[in-house]
C-alpha atoms as a PDB file:
ATOM      1  CA  MET A   1     -10.128   8.741  17.264  1.00  0.00           C
ATOM      2  CA  ALA A   2      -9.688   7.697  13.643  1.00  0.00           C
ATOM      3  CA  PRO A   3      -9.500  10.399  10.979  1.00  0.00           C
ATOM      4  CA  THR A   4     -12.722  11.196   9.166  1.00  0.00           C
ATOM      5  CA  SER A   5     -13.495   9.331   5.967  1.00  0.00           C
ATOM      6  CA  THR A   6     -16.220   9.186   3.362  1.00  0.00           C
ATOM      7  CA  PRO A   7     -17.698   6.237   1.474  1.00  0.00           C
ATOM      8  CA  GLN A   8     -15.920   7.550  -1.626  1.00  0.00           C
ATOM      9  CA  THR A   9     -12.509   7.795   0.109  1.00  0.00           C
ATOM     10  CA  PRO A  10     -12.717   5.326   3.002  1.00  0.00           C
ATOM     11  CA  PHE A  11      -8.972   5.375   3.726  1.00  0.00           C
ATOM     12  CA  GLY A  12      -8.085   8.859   2.535  1.00  0.00           C
ATOM     13  CA  ARG A  13      -6.511   9.641  -0.829  1.00  0.00           C
ATOM     14  CA  VAL A  14      -2.704   9.476  -0.566  1.00  0.00           C
ATOM     15  CA  LEU A  15      -1.402   6.472   1.371  1.00  0.00           C
ATOM     16  CA  THR A  16       2.156   5.211   1.573  1.00  0.00           C
ATOM     17  CA  ALA A  17       2.874   1.507   1.994  1.00  0.00           C
ATOM     18  CA  MET A  18       5.392   2.059   4.773  1.00  0.00           C
ATOM     19  CA  VAL A  19       8.661   0.229   5.280  1.00  0.00           C
ATOM     20  CA  THR A  20       9.321  -1.362   8.656  1.00  0.00           C
ATOM     21  CA  PRO A  21      12.420   0.225  10.214  1.00  0.00           C
ATOM     22  CA  PHE A  22      14.902  -2.110  11.859  1.00  0.00           C
ATOM     23  CA  THR A  23      17.842  -1.376  14.143  1.00  0.00           C
ATOM     24  CA  ALA A  24      21.428  -2.078  13.091  1.00  0.00           C
ATOM     25  CA  ASP A  25      21.190  -5.585  14.568  1.00  0.00           C
ATOM     26  CA  GLY A  26      17.952  -6.325  12.699  1.00  0.00           C
ATOM     27  CA  ALA A  27      15.441  -5.846  15.521  1.00  0.00           C
ATOM     28  CA  LEU A  28      12.188  -3.942  15.149  1.00  0.00           C
ATOM     29  CA  ASP A  29      12.802  -0.187  15.549  1.00  0.00           C
ATOM     30  CA  LEU A  30       9.552   1.130  16.996  1.00  0.00           C
ATOM     31  CA  ASP A  31      10.954   4.580  17.747  1.00  0.00           C
ATOM     32  CA  GLY A  32      12.191   4.863  14.167  1.00  0.00           C
ATOM     33  CA  ALA A  33       8.829   3.645  12.877  1.00  0.00           C
ATOM     34  CA  GLN A  34       6.999   6.338  14.815  1.00  0.00           C
ATOM     35  CA  ARG A  35       9.367   9.049  13.563  1.00  0.00           C
ATOM     36  CA  LEU A  36       9.039   7.852   9.980  1.00  0.00           C
ATOM     37  CA  ALA A  37       5.239   7.684  10.243  1.00  0.00           C
ATOM     38  CA  ALA A  38       5.097  11.253  11.562  1.00  0.00           C
ATOM     39  CA  HIS A  39       7.389  12.418   8.741  1.00  0.00           C
ATOM     40  CA  LEU A  40       5.197  10.743   6.105  1.00  0.00           C
ATOM     41  CA  VAL A  41       1.998  12.256   7.461  1.00  0.00           C
ATOM     42  CA  ASP A  42       3.631  15.693   7.705  1.00  0.00           C
ATOM     43  CA  ALA A  43       4.640  15.281   4.035  1.00  0.00           C
ATOM     44  CA  GLY A  44       1.058  14.878   2.874  1.00  0.00           C
ATOM     45  CA  ASN A  45      -0.020  11.282   3.431  1.00  0.00           C
ATOM     46  CA  ASP A  46      -3.458  10.881   4.976  1.00  0.00           C
ATOM     47  CA  GLY A  47      -3.027   7.126   5.305  1.00  0.00           C
ATOM     48  CA  LEU A  48      -0.314   4.569   5.969  1.00  0.00           C
ATOM     49  CA  ILE A  49      -0.248   0.883   5.137  1.00  0.00           C
ATOM     50  CA  VAL A  50       1.605  -1.016   7.860  1.00  0.00           C
ATOM     51  CA  ASN A  51       2.768  -4.636   7.568  1.00  0.00           C
ATOM     52  CA  GLY A  52       2.351  -4.808   3.807  1.00  0.00           C
ATOM     53  CA  THR A  53       4.864  -6.215   1.352  1.00  0.00           C
ATOM     54  CA  THR A  54       6.870  -2.983   1.554  1.00  0.00           C
ATOM     55  CA  GLY A  55       6.836  -3.469   5.326  1.00  0.00           C
ATOM     56  CA  GLU A  56       8.651  -6.808   4.863  1.00  0.00           C
ATOM     57  CA  SER A  57       5.638  -8.638   6.268  1.00  0.00           C
ATOM     58  CA  PRO A  58       6.915 -12.051   5.092  1.00  0.00           C
ATOM     59  CA  THR A  59       9.801 -11.765   7.566  1.00  0.00           C
ATOM     60  CA  THR A  60       8.159 -10.114  10.590  1.00  0.00           C
ATOM     61  CA  SER A  61       6.538 -12.105  13.373  1.00  0.00           C
ATOM     62  CA  ASP A  62       2.909 -11.778  14.432  1.00  0.00           C
ATOM     63  CA  ALA A  63       4.038 -10.089  17.655  1.00  0.00           C
ATOM     64  CA  GLU A  64       6.164  -7.605  15.703  1.00  0.00           C
ATOM     65  CA  LYS A  65       3.222  -6.837  13.433  1.00  0.00           C
ATOM     66  CA  SER A  66       0.976  -6.122  16.407  1.00  0.00           C
ATOM     67  CA  ASN A  67       3.559  -3.961  18.161  1.00  0.00           C
ATOM     68  CA  LEU A  68       4.171  -2.001  14.964  1.00  0.00           C
ATOM     69  CA  VAL A  69       0.475  -1.252  14.397  1.00  0.00           C
ATOM     70  CA  ARG A  70       0.083  -0.133  17.995  1.00  0.00           C
ATOM     71  CA  ALA A  71       3.109   2.163  17.756  1.00  0.00           C
ATOM     72  CA  ILE A  72       2.003   3.759  14.472  1.00  0.00           C
ATOM     73  CA  VAL A  73      -1.534   4.335  15.752  1.00  0.00           C
ATOM     74  CA  GLU A  74      -0.066   5.968  18.834  1.00  0.00           C
ATOM     75  CA  ALA A  75       2.137   8.221  16.694  1.00  0.00           C
ATOM     76  CA  VAL A  76      -0.258   9.340  13.936  1.00  0.00           C
ATOM     77  CA  GLY A  77      -3.597   7.591  14.419  1.00  0.00           C
ATOM     78  CA  ASP A  78      -5.438  10.845  15.032  1.00  0.00           C
ATOM     79  CA  ARG A  79      -4.074  12.358  11.787  1.00  0.00           C
ATOM     80  CA  ALA A  80      -3.967   9.474   9.317  1.00  0.00           C
ATOM     81  CA  HIS A  81      -5.698   6.204   8.531  1.00  0.00           C
ATOM     82  CA  VAL A  82      -3.563   3.305   9.758  1.00  0.00           C
ATOM     83  CA  VAL A  83      -4.344   0.264   7.624  1.00  0.00           C
ATOM     84  CA  ALA A  84      -2.819  -3.054   8.649  1.00  0.00           C
ATOM     85  CA  GLY A  85      -1.772  -5.648   6.127  1.00  0.00           C
ATOM     86  CA  VAL A  86      -3.191  -8.985   7.264  1.00  0.00           C
ATOM     87  CA  GLY A  87      -3.197 -11.021   4.059  1.00  0.00           C
ATOM     88  CA  THR A  88      -1.528 -14.417   3.926  1.00  0.00           C
ATOM     89  CA  ASN A  89      -2.145 -17.589   1.940  1.00  0.00           C
ATOM     90  CA  ASP A  90      -3.738 -19.199   5.007  1.00  0.00           C
ATOM     91  CA  THR A  91      -7.239 -17.943   5.762  1.00  0.00           C
ATOM     92  CA  ARG A  92      -7.110 -18.937   9.422  1.00  0.00           C
ATOM     93  CA  HIS A  93      -3.847 -17.074   9.926  1.00  0.00           C
ATOM     94  CA  SER A  94      -5.222 -14.009   8.143  1.00  0.00           C
ATOM     95  CA  ILE A  95      -8.244 -14.013  10.458  1.00  0.00           C
ATOM     96  CA  GLU A  96      -5.916 -14.152  13.476  1.00  0.00           C
ATOM     97  CA  LEU A  97      -3.908 -11.225  12.118  1.00  0.00           C
ATOM     98  CA  ALA A  98      -7.090  -9.262  11.403  1.00  0.00           C
ATOM     99  CA  ARG A  99      -8.329  -9.673  14.966  1.00  0.00           C
ATOM    100  CA  GLN A 100      -4.885  -8.825  16.299  1.00  0.00           C
ATOM    101  CA  ALA A 101      -4.776  -5.666  14.167  1.00  0.00           C
ATOM    102  CA  GLN A 102      -8.185  -4.581  15.439  1.00  0.00           C
ATOM    103  CA  GLN A 103      -7.019  -5.046  19.037  1.00  0.00           C
ATOM    104  CA  ALA A 104      -3.901  -3.002  18.266  1.00  0.00           C
ATOM    105  CA  GLY A 105      -6.040  -0.092  17.085  1.00  0.00           C
ATOM    106  CA  ALA A 106      -5.833  -0.310  13.286  1.00  0.00           C
ATOM    107  CA  HIS A 107      -8.441   1.660  11.357  1.00  0.00           C
ATOM    108  CA  GLY A 108      -8.686  -0.807   8.486  1.00  0.00           C
ATOM    109  CA  LEU A 109      -7.291  -3.963   6.906  1.00  0.00           C
ATOM    110  CA  LEU A 110      -5.426  -4.634   3.656  1.00  0.00           C
ATOM    111  CA  THR A 111      -5.969  -8.186   2.402  1.00  0.00           C
ATOM    112  CA  VAL A 112      -3.795  -9.420  -0.432  1.00  0.00           C
ATOM    113  CA  THR A 113      -4.798 -12.245  -2.742  1.00  0.00           C
ATOM    114  CA  PRO A 114      -3.534 -15.561  -1.313  1.00  0.00           C
ATOM    115  CA  TYR A 115      -0.214 -16.258  -2.972  1.00  0.00           C
ATOM    116  CA  TYR A 116       1.579 -19.429  -4.091  1.00  0.00           C
ATOM    117  CA  ASN A 117      -1.295 -21.897  -3.532  1.00  0.00           C
ATOM    118  CA  LYS A 118      -3.337 -20.445  -6.458  1.00  0.00           C
ATOM    119  CA  PRO A 119      -6.915 -20.858  -5.210  1.00  0.00           C
ATOM    120  CA  PRO A 120      -9.842 -20.685  -7.648  1.00  0.00           C
ATOM    121  CA  GLN A 121     -12.178 -17.694  -7.628  1.00  0.00           C
ATOM    122  CA  GLU A 122     -14.587 -19.407  -5.221  1.00  0.00           C
ATOM    123  CA  GLY A 123     -11.675 -19.837  -2.814  1.00  0.00           C
ATOM    124  CA  LEU A 124     -10.839 -16.135  -3.112  1.00  0.00           C
ATOM    125  CA  LEU A 125     -14.463 -15.211  -2.477  1.00  0.00           C
ATOM    126  CA  ARG A 126     -14.630 -17.316   0.683  1.00  0.00           C
ATOM    127  CA  HIS A 127     -11.170 -16.190   1.867  1.00  0.00           C
ATOM    128  CA  PHE A 128     -11.897 -12.462   1.664  1.00  0.00           C
ATOM    129  CA  THR A 129     -15.409 -12.902   3.050  1.00  0.00           C
ATOM    130  CA  ALA A 130     -14.114 -14.834   6.064  1.00  0.00           C
ATOM    131  CA  ILE A 131     -11.612 -12.076   6.861  1.00  0.00           C
ATOM    132  CA  ALA A 132     -14.237  -9.352   6.470  1.00  0.00           C
ATOM    133  CA  ASP A 133     -16.583 -11.307   8.746  1.00  0.00           C
ATOM    134  CA  ALA A 134     -13.915 -11.669  11.452  1.00  0.00           C
ATOM    135  CA  THR A 135     -13.730  -8.030  12.662  1.00  0.00           C
ATOM    136  CA  GLU A 136     -15.625  -4.756  12.545  1.00  0.00           C
ATOM    137  CA  LEU A 137     -12.899  -3.052  10.484  1.00  0.00           C
ATOM    138  CA  PRO A 138     -13.279  -1.915   6.859  1.00  0.00           C
ATOM    139  CA  VAL A 139     -11.329  -3.985   4.339  1.00  0.00           C
ATOM    140  CA  MET A 140      -9.328  -3.021   1.261  1.00  0.00           C
ATOM    141  CA  LEU A 141      -8.777  -5.858  -1.189  1.00  0.00           C
ATOM    142  CA  TYR A 142      -5.320  -6.048  -2.778  1.00  0.00           C
ATOM    143  CA  ASP A 143      -5.225  -7.453  -6.308  1.00  0.00           C
ATOM    144  CA  ILE A 144      -1.645  -8.100  -7.456  1.00  0.00           C
ATOM    145  CA  PRO A 145      -1.449 -11.175  -9.691  1.00  0.00           C
ATOM    146  CA  GLY A 146       2.232 -10.561 -10.453  1.00  0.00           C
ATOM    147  CA  ARG A 147       3.010 -11.527  -6.858  1.00  0.00           C
ATOM    148  CA  SER A 148       0.090 -13.776  -5.985  1.00  0.00           C
ATOM    149  CA  GLY A 149      -0.156 -15.715  -9.241  1.00  0.00           C
ATOM    150  CA  VAL A 150      -3.951 -15.327  -9.318  1.00  0.00           C
ATOM    151  CA  PRO A 151      -6.017 -12.254 -10.277  1.00  0.00           C
ATOM    152  CA  ILE A 152      -9.271 -11.379  -8.565  1.00  0.00           C
ATOM    153  CA  ASN A 153     -11.668 -11.589 -11.484  1.00  0.00           C
ATOM    154  CA  THR A 154     -14.179  -8.831 -12.128  1.00  0.00           C
ATOM    155  CA  GLU A 155     -17.145 -11.022 -11.218  1.00  0.00           C
ATOM    156  CA  THR A 156     -15.497 -11.935  -7.911  1.00  0.00           C
ATOM    157  CA  ILE A 157     -14.862  -8.289  -7.037  1.00  0.00           C
ATOM    158  CA  VAL A 158     -18.446  -7.412  -7.903  1.00  0.00           C
ATOM    159  CA  ARG A 159     -19.679 -10.097  -5.519  1.00  0.00           C
ATOM    160  CA  LEU A 160     -17.226  -9.092  -2.777  1.00  0.00           C
ATOM    161  CA  ALA A 161     -18.337  -5.453  -3.077  1.00  0.00           C
ATOM    162  CA  GLU A 162     -21.721  -6.539  -1.697  1.00  0.00           C
ATOM    163  CA  HIS A 163     -20.103  -7.181   1.702  1.00  0.00           C
ATOM    164  CA  PRO A 164     -20.691  -4.166   3.960  1.00  0.00           C
ATOM    165  CA  ARG A 165     -17.094  -4.148   5.240  1.00  0.00           C
ATOM    166  CA  ILE A 166     -15.305  -4.674   1.908  1.00  0.00           C
ATOM    167  CA  VAL A 167     -15.059  -1.016   0.967  1.00  0.00           C
ATOM    168  CA  ALA A 168     -12.131  -0.575  -1.472  1.00  0.00           C
ATOM    169  CA  ASN A 169      -9.678  -2.243  -3.825  1.00  0.00           C
ATOM    170  CA  LYS A 170      -5.953  -1.666  -4.283  1.00  0.00           C
ATOM    171  CA  ASP A 171      -5.243  -2.359  -7.937  1.00  0.00           C
ATOM    172  CA  ALA A 172      -1.797  -3.570  -8.979  1.00  0.00           C
ATOM    173  CA  LYS A 173      -3.091  -5.562 -11.929  1.00  0.00           C
ATOM    174  CA  GLY A 174      -1.786  -3.154 -14.562  1.00  0.00           C
ATOM    175  CA  ASP A 175      -4.873  -3.489 -16.761  1.00  0.00           C
ATOM    176  CA  LEU A 176      -6.681  -0.176 -17.275  1.00  0.00           C
ATOM    177  CA  GLY A 177      -9.428  -1.763 -19.346  1.00  0.00           C
ATOM    178  CA  ARG A 178     -10.295  -4.324 -16.721  1.00  0.00           C
ATOM    179  CA  ALA A 179     -10.054  -1.667 -14.008  1.00  0.00           C
ATOM    180  CA  SER A 180     -12.498   0.519 -15.934  1.00  0.00           C
ATOM    181  CA  TRP A 181     -15.087  -2.231 -16.154  1.00  0.00           C
ATOM    182  CA  THR A 182     -14.664  -3.355 -12.546  1.00  0.00           C
ATOM    183  CA  ILE A 183     -14.906   0.169 -11.135  1.00  0.00           C
ATOM    184  CA  ALA A 184     -18.088   0.729 -13.153  1.00  0.00           C
ATOM    185  CA  ARG A 185     -19.692  -2.561 -12.177  1.00  0.00           C
ATOM    186  CA  SER A 186     -18.625  -2.877  -8.532  1.00  0.00           C
ATOM    187  CA  GLY A 187     -18.824   0.740  -7.385  1.00  0.00           C
ATOM    188  CA  LEU A 188     -15.858   0.086  -5.087  1.00  0.00           C
ATOM    189  CA  PRO A 189     -13.534   2.993  -4.329  1.00  0.00           C
ATOM    190  CA  TRP A 190     -10.353   2.246  -6.271  1.00  0.00           C
ATOM    191  CA  TYR A 191      -6.763   2.896  -5.190  1.00  0.00           C
ATOM    192  CA  SER A 192      -3.820   2.710  -7.557  1.00  0.00           C
ATOM    193  CA  GLY A 193      -1.263   0.175  -6.366  1.00  0.00           C
ATOM    194  CA  ASP A 194       1.192   0.903  -9.180  1.00  0.00           C
ATOM    195  CA  ASP A 195       2.898   4.296  -8.976  1.00  0.00           C
ATOM    196  CA  MET A 196       3.505   4.560 -12.719  1.00  0.00           C
ATOM    197  CA  LEU A 197      -0.273   4.226 -13.248  1.00  0.00           C
ATOM    198  CA  ASN A 198      -1.411   6.648 -10.523  1.00  0.00           C
ATOM    199  CA  LEU A 199      -2.570   9.324 -12.950  1.00  0.00           C
ATOM    200  CA  PRO A 200      -3.986   6.957 -15.609  1.00  0.00           C
ATOM    201  CA  LEU A 201      -6.058   5.160 -12.977  1.00  0.00           C
ATOM    202  CA  LEU A 202      -7.502   8.462 -11.765  1.00  0.00           C
ATOM    203  CA  SER A 203      -8.765   8.969 -15.319  1.00  0.00           C
ATOM    204  CA  VAL A 204     -10.859   5.788 -15.180  1.00  0.00           C
ATOM    205  CA  GLY A 205     -12.279   6.386 -11.720  1.00  0.00           C
ATOM    206  CA  ALA A 206      -9.666   5.731  -9.012  1.00  0.00           C
ATOM    207  CA  VAL A 207      -9.941   7.900  -5.883  1.00  0.00           C
ATOM    208  CA  GLY A 208      -6.381   7.729  -4.588  1.00  0.00           C
ATOM    209  CA  PHE A 209      -3.051   5.967  -4.335  1.00  0.00           C
ATOM    210  CA  VAL A 210      -1.355   3.329  -2.220  1.00  0.00           C
ATOM    211  CA  SER A 211       2.185   4.321  -3.042  1.00  0.00           C
ATOM    212  CA  VAL A 212       5.761   3.242  -2.497  1.00  0.00           C
ATOM    213  CA  VAL A 213       7.330   6.425  -3.860  1.00  0.00           C
ATOM    214  CA  GLY A 214       5.211   8.319  -1.335  1.00  0.00           C
ATOM    215  CA  HIS A 215       8.177   7.804   0.993  1.00  0.00           C
ATOM    216  CA  VAL A 216      10.056  10.449  -0.995  1.00  0.00           C
ATOM    217  CA  VAL A 217       7.543  12.444  -3.097  1.00  0.00           C
ATOM    218  CA  ALA A 218       4.307  12.542  -1.080  1.00  0.00           C
ATOM    219  CA  PRO A 219       3.837  16.318  -1.571  1.00  0.00           C
ATOM    220  CA  GLU A 220       4.076  15.884  -5.337  1.00  0.00           C
ATOM    221  CA  LEU A 221       1.603  12.987  -5.313  1.00  0.00           C
ATOM    222  CA  ARG A 222      -0.809  15.096  -3.291  1.00  0.00           C
ATOM    223  CA  ALA A 223      -0.377  18.025  -5.697  1.00  0.00           C
ATOM    224  CA  MET A 224      -0.960  15.764  -8.711  1.00  0.00           C
ATOM    225  CA  LEU A 225      -4.122  14.320  -7.237  1.00  0.00           C
ATOM    226  CA  ASP A 226      -5.439  17.707  -6.125  1.00  0.00           C
ATOM    227  CA  ALA A 227      -4.772  19.155  -9.582  1.00  0.00           C
ATOM    228  CA  TYR A 228      -6.597  16.320 -11.297  1.00  0.00           C
ATOM    229  CA  VAL A 229      -9.577  16.445  -8.947  1.00  0.00           C
ATOM    230  CA  SER A 230      -9.873  20.213  -9.414  1.00  0.00           C
ATOM    231  CA  GLY A 231      -9.925  19.781 -13.196  1.00  0.00           C
ATOM    232  CA  ASP A 232      -6.388  20.924 -13.978  1.00  0.00           C
ATOM    233  CA  VAL A 233      -5.399  17.865 -15.987  1.00  0.00           C
ATOM    234  CA  HIS A 234      -2.524  19.729 -17.644  1.00  0.00           C
ATOM    235  CA  LYS A 235      -0.875  20.444 -14.292  1.00  0.00           C
ATOM    236  CA  ALA A 236      -1.479  16.854 -13.123  1.00  0.00           C
ATOM    237  CA  THR A 237       0.182  15.576 -16.290  1.00  0.00           C
ATOM    238  CA  GLU A 238       3.171  17.881 -15.781  1.00  0.00           C
ATOM    239  CA  ILE A 239       3.672  16.520 -12.266  1.00  0.00           C
ATOM    240  CA  HIS A 240       3.292  12.933 -13.492  1.00  0.00           C
ATOM    241  CA  GLN A 241       5.935  13.485 -16.138  1.00  0.00           C
ATOM    242  CA  LYS A 242       8.285  15.173 -13.670  1.00  0.00           C
ATOM    243  CA  LEU A 243       8.022  12.106 -11.423  1.00  0.00           C
ATOM    244  CA  LEU A 244       8.718   9.534 -14.153  1.00  0.00           C
ATOM    245  CA  PRO A 245      12.417   9.165 -13.161  1.00  0.00           C
ATOM    246  CA  VAL A 246      11.326   8.476  -9.575  1.00  0.00           C
ATOM    247  CA  PHE A 247       8.699   5.945 -10.622  1.00  0.00           C
ATOM    248  CA  THR A 248      11.330   4.181 -12.727  1.00  0.00           C
ATOM    249  CA  GLY A 249      14.252   4.440 -10.328  1.00  0.00           C
ATOM    250  CA  MET A 250      12.427   3.193  -7.254  1.00  0.00           C
ATOM    251  CA  PHE A 251      11.548  -0.034  -9.047  1.00  0.00           C
ATOM    252  CA  ARG A 252      14.781  -0.888 -10.845  1.00  0.00           C
ATOM    253  CA  THR A 253      14.989  -3.643  -8.243  1.00  0.00           C
ATOM    254  CA  GLN A 254      12.683  -4.759  -5.435  1.00  0.00           C
ATOM    255  CA  GLY A 255      10.878  -1.726  -4.017  1.00  0.00           C
ATOM    256  CA  VAL A 256      11.686  -2.218  -0.332  1.00  0.00           C
ATOM    257  CA  ILE A 257      15.395  -2.296  -1.155  1.00  0.00           C
ATOM    258  CA  THR A 258      15.364   1.001  -3.046  1.00  0.00           C
ATOM    259  CA  THR A 259      13.030   2.655  -0.539  1.00  0.00           C
ATOM    260  CA  LYS A 260      15.253   1.904   2.436  1.00  0.00           C
ATOM    261  CA  ALA A 261      18.245   3.123   0.438  1.00  0.00           C
ATOM    262  CA  ALA A 262      16.408   6.348  -0.426  1.00  0.00           C
ATOM    263  CA  LEU A 263      15.440   6.880   3.209  1.00  0.00           C
ATOM    264  CA  ALA A 264      19.062   6.372   4.260  1.00  0.00           C
ATOM    265  CA  LEU A 265      20.148   8.988   1.718  1.00  0.00           C
ATOM    266  CA  GLN A 266      17.712  11.421   3.327  1.00  0.00           C
ATOM    267  CA  GLY A 267      18.712  10.565   6.901  1.00  0.00           C
ATOM    268  CA  LEU A 268      15.344   9.008   7.707  1.00  0.00           C
ATOM    269  CA  PRO A 269      14.672   5.786   9.681  1.00  0.00           C
ATOM    270  CA  GLY A 270      14.717   2.555   7.715  1.00  0.00           C
ATOM    271  CA  GLY A 271      17.681   0.500   8.678  1.00  0.00           C
ATOM    272  CA  PRO A 272      18.786  -2.811   7.229  1.00  0.00           C
ATOM    273  CA  LEU A 273      16.738  -5.404   5.369  1.00  0.00           C
ATOM    274  CA  ARG A 274      15.939  -8.941   6.406  1.00  0.00           C
ATOM    275  CA  LEU A 275      16.978 -11.762   4.148  1.00  0.00           C
ATOM    276  CA  PRO A 276      16.180 -12.751   1.480  1.00  0.00           C
ATOM    277  CA  LEU A 277      16.214  -9.010   0.656  1.00  0.00           C
ATOM    278  CA  VAL A 278      19.671  -7.454   0.341  1.00  0.00           C
ATOM    279  CA  GLU A 279      21.068  -3.917   0.180  1.00  0.00           C
ATOM    280  CA  LEU A 280      21.749  -2.057  -3.051  1.00  0.00           C
ATOM    281  CA  THR A 281      25.226  -2.320  -4.504  1.00  0.00           C
ATOM    282  CA  PRO A 282      27.291   0.906  -4.736  1.00  0.00           C
ATOM    283  CA  ASP A 283      26.542   1.093  -8.464  1.00  0.00           C
ATOM    284  CA  GLU A 284      22.818   0.664  -7.836  1.00  0.00           C
ATOM    285  CA  THR A 285      22.908   3.351  -5.136  1.00  0.00           C
ATOM    286  CA  ALA A 286      24.633   5.735  -7.545  1.00  0.00           C
ATOM    287  CA  GLN A 287      21.911   5.091 -10.137  1.00  0.00           C
ATOM    288  CA  LEU A 288      19.200   5.656  -7.524  1.00  0.00           C
ATOM    289  CA  LYS A 289      20.718   9.040  -6.684  1.00  0.00           C
ATOM    290  CA  ILE A 290      20.625   9.973 -10.368  1.00  0.00           C
ATOM    291  CA  ASP A 291      17.000   8.859 -10.717  1.00  0.00           C
ATOM    292  CA  LEU A 292      15.804  10.690  -7.611  1.00  0.00           C
ATOM    293  CA  ALA A 293      17.661  13.878  -8.533  1.00  0.00           C
ATOM    294  CA  ALA A 294      16.143  13.758 -12.032  1.00  0.00           C
ATOM    295  CA  GLY A 295      12.708  13.679 -10.407  1.00  0.00           C
ATOM    296  CA  GLY A 296      13.463  16.650  -8.178  1.00  0.00           C
ATOM    297  CA  VAL A 297      14.086  14.770  -4.916  1.00  0.00           C
ATOM    298  CA  GLN A 298      16.459  16.612  -2.579  1.00  0.00           C
ATOM    299  CA  LEU A 299      19.132  14.353  -1.083  1.00  0.00           C
END
């Protein structure tokens, strides 16, 4: 049984884009993934993104993706929304992954803008529509032009919002003005996809976060959101400012790299990375410790 949701918060409010734990020899660590998922939900997440960029989806096989979704649903699917990343730059492959995720028990789909091949807006419209048509699962768009090379324009999002199964957008565009207009015009529930902008995006209408730093500060993110929603903007701002060293430190290099290093420092499952990602250097690890400590993270 999937957790309850509302049209305003279809996937919950605080979601972490979860890393994919690997064993020492680089194989998928399903036991570690289940333990990490349970830890994240206990810490305050009411949703998890599985097989996203932070889950090293470019280097996991389709079978690994399916097995991971199934394992996470088994571990926490009655307590948290399990949203499967299925976006690729090949619409047919994305449809296959979407159907596979539904069979594995996912509660929703995350669909990133097709990357590298730079389709026009009509191509984006048809791509996302085809994925949404392929299953019965609700879909969260993922707009991140810094990785994909192409933004989802406001008009395109407005048109996509008419689809009954396209129910949210994850915004990593870094443009508060454009977000303001698109939230107002589309009516789509909006999730911050940029931790530094979590609080600012709430102020223009976002309903929650899809976070990377949620691996280490989920209780603080929950407290910040709860404070803002209850009208205590001063408290929310205090928490935001306290977390600034974490927001900065976790993105001094690629986020998966720092996240797995942070999990290792806390004795949590993560394991090695798959190439082309590489581990932090000793100097980078020392800096990460400083950044996390400055933000109040216990190591």
